[in-house]
Amino acid sequence: MSADPGVTPDRSALIAALGVTIDPELLELALTHRSWAYENGGVANNERLEFLGDSILGQAVTVMLYSSYPDLDEGELAKRRASLVSAVALAEVARGIGLGDHLKLGKGEELTGGRGKSSILADTVEALIGAAYLDCGGDEATALVLRLIDPLLADPARFGAAMDPKTSLQELVASLGRTAPVYEVVDAGPDHSKVFTATVVVDGEGIATGTGTSKKQAEMAAALSAWTALSARTA
């Protein structure tokens, strides 16, 4: 259910997961999706914070990669940066900290599974980074970025999967002696705001689904979820 605008939710678990205390009003703004804002009188939403956080995220990841991988050329650095700041990777980060439970969504988004949508989760991560920058400064915001992406960097297999989930899934499926994955994609919503849902099918079995604002994004999200599911089965 969407949050009651008159009730202040308990954000202690989220604050602990982030590792930084953000001003409560700014934190609530960062968690406010435009659908919730529209249904509650057109109040402010998190899109401006998302815009700010996107820039901070890109800079922090760029500097980290440049410093940590001195032997990589520009092309490989750019590829790794693109993977780490992608909606697929950020959505995985969001799921890891339970961010979906804290989103402020309108009823329509609630009914269509908005708490699990990669695009919404990724945008909210960026908004939180922007909020951390405004309230705590650049150093704290950069530290937050590095904490958030650390689980991907600490797990080479998952890092590789996040960089190129469709290729990683195809290689994993081949190693298991199964047929190549097939992606079944459907879309919903008006032309200016479509949501795509992809299902990965292997040997007739639906392994996982993913959503996104484009067919490619949905397929990547589904591929990473399928890679995770199949990896867990073979562990």
Tab-separated table of C-alpha atoms in Angstrom:
chain	number	residue	atom	x	y	z
A	1	MET	CA	0.000	0.000	0.000
A	2	SER	CA	1.159	3.562	-0.610
A	3	ALA	CA	2.349	5.473	2.422
A	4	ASP	CA	-0.009	7.624	4.448
A	5	PRO	CA	1.244	11.202	4.014
A	6	GLY	CA	0.379	11.885	7.633
A	7	VAL	CA	2.568	9.129	9.050
A	8	THR	CA	6.367	9.210	9.283
A	9	PRO	CA	7.665	5.705	8.496
A	10	ASP	CA	10.510	4.047	10.343
A	11	ARG	CA	13.596	4.484	8.186
A	12	SER	CA	16.130	3.159	10.715
A	13	ALA	CA	16.844	-0.011	8.741
A	14	LEU	CA	17.471	1.990	5.563
A	15	ILE	CA	19.701	4.490	7.362
A	16	ALA	CA	21.722	1.626	8.830
A	17	ALA	CA	22.073	0.035	5.388
A	18	LEU	CA	23.217	3.311	3.847
A	19	GLY	CA	25.695	4.011	6.633
A	20	VAL	CA	24.947	7.738	6.603
A	21	THR	CA	22.300	9.814	8.349
A	22	ILE	CA	20.410	12.109	5.998
A	23	ASP	CA	18.074	14.895	7.118
A	24	PRO	CA	14.635	13.243	7.525
A	25	GLU	CA	12.815	15.632	5.194
A	26	LEU	CA	15.466	15.260	2.510
A	27	LEU	CA	15.419	11.490	2.930
A	28	GLU	CA	11.650	11.401	2.445
A	29	LEU	CA	12.006	13.518	-0.687
A	30	ALA	CA	14.610	11.120	-2.078
A	31	LEU	CA	12.168	8.245	-1.591
A	32	THR	CA	9.215	10.024	-3.206
A	33	HIS	CA	8.383	8.758	-6.680
A	34	ARG	CA	6.501	11.075	-9.014
A	35	SER	CA	3.442	8.795	-8.858
A	36	TRP	CA	3.118	9.355	-5.106
A	37	ALA	CA	3.718	13.100	-5.491
A	38	TYR	CA	0.979	13.345	-8.136
A	39	GLU	CA	-1.554	11.507	-5.988
A	40	ASN	CA	-0.791	13.703	-2.995
A	41	GLY	CA	-1.422	17.132	-4.448
A	42	GLY	CA	1.541	17.517	-6.752
A	43	VAL	CA	4.146	17.804	-3.995
A	44	ALA	CA	7.851	17.627	-4.812
A	45	ASN	CA	9.336	14.330	-5.995
A	46	ASN	CA	12.847	12.878	-6.182
A	47	GLU	CA	13.648	13.617	-9.827
A	48	ARG	CA	15.867	16.658	-9.149
A	49	LEU	CA	17.797	14.699	-6.518
A	50	GLU	CA	18.122	11.848	-9.017
A	51	PHE	CA	19.636	14.263	-11.547
A	52	LEU	CA	22.184	15.432	-8.978
A	53	GLY	CA	22.975	11.940	-7.722
A	54	ASP	CA	23.572	10.624	-11.233
A	55	SER	CA	26.430	13.101	-11.687
A	56	ILE	CA	27.974	12.316	-8.303
A	57	LEU	CA	27.680	8.575	-8.925
A	58	GLY	CA	29.444	8.856	-12.275
A	59	GLN	CA	32.302	10.912	-10.872
A	60	ALA	CA	32.834	8.670	-7.843
A	61	VAL	CA	32.864	5.494	-9.934
A	62	THR	CA	35.170	7.053	-12.533
A	63	VAL	CA	37.741	8.106	-9.943
A	64	MET	CA	37.544	4.748	-8.162
A	65	LEU	CA	38.095	2.764	-11.370
A	66	TYR	CA	40.933	5.025	-12.517
A	67	SER	CA	42.710	4.618	-9.174
A	68	SER	CA	42.016	0.920	-8.659
A	69	TYR	CA	42.774	-0.388	-12.149
A	70	PRO	CA	45.920	1.379	-13.418
A	71	ASP	CA	46.505	-1.229	-16.122
A	72	LEU	CA	43.136	-0.866	-17.847
A	73	ASP	CA	42.832	1.268	-20.965
A	74	GLU	CA	40.203	3.944	-21.504
A	75	GLY	CA	37.842	1.637	-23.347
A	76	GLU	CA	37.784	-0.995	-20.607
A	77	LEU	CA	37.432	1.654	-17.897
A	78	ALA	CA	34.462	3.133	-19.749
A	79	LYS	CA	32.875	-0.307	-20.097
A	80	ARG	CA	33.208	-1.020	-16.381
A	81	ARG	CA	31.897	2.399	-15.438
A	82	ALA	CA	28.865	1.948	-17.684
A	83	SER	CA	28.089	-1.369	-16.034
A	84	LEU	CA	28.385	-0.070	-12.481
A	85	VAL	CA	26.149	2.956	-13.077
A	86	SER	CA	23.601	1.028	-15.155
A	87	ALA	CA	20.002	0.663	-14.027
A	88	VAL	CA	20.514	-3.093	-13.755
A	89	ALA	CA	23.456	-2.762	-11.363
A	90	LEU	CA	21.847	0.002	-9.306
A	91	ALA	CA	18.651	-2.010	-8.984
A	92	GLU	CA	20.685	-4.938	-7.625
A	93	VAL	CA	22.280	-2.550	-5.141
A	94	ALA	CA	18.826	-1.308	-4.149
A	95	ARG	CA	17.524	-4.832	-3.588
A	96	GLY	CA	20.555	-5.606	-1.462
A	97	ILE	CA	19.664	-2.846	1.003
A	98	GLY	CA	15.912	-3.476	0.948
A	99	LEU	CA	15.179	-0.141	-0.674
A	100	GLY	CA	11.917	-1.312	-2.218
A	101	ASP	CA	10.274	-1.450	1.200
A	102	HIS	CA	10.862	2.275	1.679
A	103	LEU	CA	9.650	3.699	-1.632
A	104	LYS	CA	6.780	6.181	-1.614
A	105	LEU	CA	4.694	5.092	-4.586
A	106	GLY	CA	1.299	5.956	-5.984
A	107	LYS	CA	-1.444	3.330	-6.049
A	108	GLY	CA	-0.949	2.633	-9.743
A	109	GLU	CA	2.730	1.822	-9.285
A	110	GLU	CA	1.928	-0.306	-6.256
A	111	LEU	CA	-0.523	-2.364	-8.283
A	112	THR	CA	1.981	-2.941	-11.084
A	113	GLY	CA	4.841	-4.038	-8.818
A	114	GLY	CA	6.655	-0.732	-8.665
A	115	ARG	CA	8.684	-1.739	-5.617
A	116	GLY	CA	10.477	-4.304	-7.731
A	117	LYS	CA	10.935	-2.278	-10.914
A	118	SER	CA	14.600	-1.848	-11.782
A	119	SER	CA	14.087	1.632	-13.235
A	120	ILE	CA	12.386	2.986	-10.097
A	121	LEU	CA	14.890	1.342	-7.755
A	122	ALA	CA	17.871	2.633	-9.727
A	123	ASP	CA	16.492	6.169	-9.892
A	124	THR	CA	15.901	6.159	-6.133
A	125	VAL	CA	19.466	5.066	-5.435
A	126	GLU	CA	20.657	8.085	-7.409
A	127	ALA	CA	18.252	10.332	-5.503
A	128	LEU	CA	19.632	9.067	-2.190
A	129	ILE	CA	23.159	9.847	-3.363
A	130	GLY	CA	22.030	13.353	-4.278
A	131	ALA	CA	20.405	13.795	-0.873
A	132	ALA	CA	23.568	12.620	0.875
A	133	TYR	CA	25.572	15.182	-1.090
A	134	LEU	CA	23.280	18.068	-0.156
A	135	ASP	CA	23.079	17.162	3.522
A	136	CYS	CA	26.496	15.672	4.244
A	137	GLY	CA	28.837	16.953	1.533
A	138	GLY	CA	30.833	15.521	-1.325
A	139	ASP	CA	33.104	13.252	0.688
A	140	GLU	CA	30.205	11.501	2.428
A	141	ALA	CA	28.308	11.146	-0.836
A	142	THR	CA	31.344	9.601	-2.510
A	143	ALA	CA	31.828	7.247	0.435
A	144	LEU	CA	28.170	6.229	0.117
A	145	VAL	CA	28.616	5.426	-3.576
A	146	LEU	CA	31.629	3.240	-2.841
A	147	ARG	CA	29.781	1.388	-0.076
A	148	LEU	CA	26.820	0.764	-2.331
A	149	ILE	CA	28.817	-0.693	-5.222
A	150	ASP	CA	31.269	-2.615	-3.043
A	151	PRO	CA	29.191	-5.838	-3.051
A	152	LEU	CA	29.495	-5.977	-6.837
A	153	LEU	CA	33.238	-5.339	-6.771
A	154	ALA	CA	33.765	-7.844	-3.957
A	155	ASP	CA	32.138	-10.639	-5.962
A	156	PRO	CA	33.998	-11.013	-9.289
A	157	ALA	CA	31.390	-13.353	-10.729
A	158	ARG	CA	28.526	-10.995	-9.930
A	159	PHE	CA	30.549	-8.021	-11.140
A	160	GLY	CA	31.038	-9.768	-14.458
A	161	ALA	CA	27.360	-10.646	-14.632
A	162	ALA	CA	26.360	-7.063	-13.885
A	163	MET	CA	28.699	-5.809	-16.605
A	164	ASP	CA	27.167	-8.033	-19.286
A	165	PRO	CA	24.291	-10.083	-17.867
A	166	LYS	CA	23.050	-11.515	-21.161
A	167	THR	CA	26.467	-12.881	-22.125
A	168	SER	CA	27.092	-14.169	-18.596
A	169	LEU	CA	23.750	-15.957	-18.584
A	170	GLN	CA	24.358	-17.481	-22.001
A	171	GLU	CA	27.750	-18.811	-20.861
A	172	LEU	CA	26.274	-20.225	-17.642
A	173	VAL	CA	23.407	-21.914	-19.473
A	174	ALA	CA	25.834	-23.440	-21.999
A	175	SER	CA	28.017	-24.771	-19.180
A	176	LEU	CA	24.946	-26.520	-17.768
A	177	GLY	CA	24.257	-28.192	-21.112
A	178	ARG	CA	20.973	-26.359	-21.608
A	179	THR	CA	19.655	-24.520	-24.644
A	180	ALA	CA	20.291	-20.817	-25.200
A	181	PRO	CA	17.995	-18.475	-23.276
A	182	VAL	CA	15.026	-16.935	-25.041
A	183	TYR	CA	13.572	-13.562	-24.034
A	184	GLU	CA	9.833	-12.986	-24.142
A	185	VAL	CA	9.001	-9.293	-23.798
A	186	VAL	CA	5.689	-7.529	-23.264
A	187	ASP	CA	4.984	-3.855	-22.703
A	188	ALA	CA	2.291	-1.883	-20.931
A	189	GLY	CA	1.335	1.733	-20.503
A	190	PRO	CA	1.037	4.750	-22.809
A	191	ASP	CA	3.607	5.375	-25.536
A	192	HIS	CA	5.342	8.135	-23.573
A	193	SER	CA	5.680	6.000	-20.427
A	194	LYS	CA	5.893	2.336	-21.393
A	195	VAL	CA	7.143	-0.320	-19.012
A	196	PHE	CA	8.677	-3.439	-20.526
A	197	THR	CA	8.700	-6.818	-18.797
A	198	ALA	CA	11.033	-9.558	-20.026
A	199	THR	CA	10.914	-13.217	-19.096
A	200	VAL	CA	13.937	-15.473	-19.595
A	201	VAL	CA	12.940	-18.919	-20.829
A	202	VAL	CA	15.396	-21.841	-20.857
A	203	ASP	CA	14.272	-25.239	-22.120
A	204	GLY	CA	10.671	-24.110	-21.832
A	205	GLU	CA	11.097	-23.000	-18.204
A	206	GLY	CA	10.540	-19.391	-17.188
A	207	ILE	CA	13.610	-18.696	-15.058
A	208	ALA	CA	13.208	-15.041	-14.117
A	209	THR	CA	11.634	-11.740	-15.119
A	210	GLY	CA	12.883	-8.183	-15.271
A	211	THR	CA	11.378	-4.783	-15.958
A	212	GLY	CA	12.662	-1.583	-17.506
A	213	THR	CA	11.785	1.496	-19.484
A	214	SER	CA	13.154	-0.119	-22.655
A	215	LYS	CA	13.188	-3.634	-24.085
A	216	LYS	CA	16.975	-3.810	-23.669
A	217	GLN	CA	16.842	-2.716	-20.034
A	218	ALA	CA	14.138	-5.259	-19.229
A	219	GLU	CA	16.094	-8.071	-20.893
A	220	MET	CA	19.266	-7.150	-18.998
A	221	ALA	CA	17.406	-7.075	-15.684
A	222	ALA	CA	15.818	-10.442	-16.438
A	223	ALA	CA	19.174	-11.910	-17.487
A	224	LEU	CA	20.861	-10.859	-14.246
A	225	SER	CA	17.996	-12.272	-12.174
A	226	ALA	CA	18.151	-15.517	-14.146
A	227	TRP	CA	21.934	-15.700	-13.753
A	228	THR	CA	21.522	-15.251	-9.998
A	229	ALA	CA	18.820	-17.917	-9.794
A	230	LEU	CA	20.716	-20.490	-11.850
A	231	SER	CA	23.981	-19.788	-10.024
A	232	ALA	CA	22.247	-20.456	-6.709
A	233	ARG	CA	20.936	-23.789	-8.019
A	234	THR	CA	24.411	-24.939	-8.992
A	235	ALA	CA	26.228	-23.639	-5.917
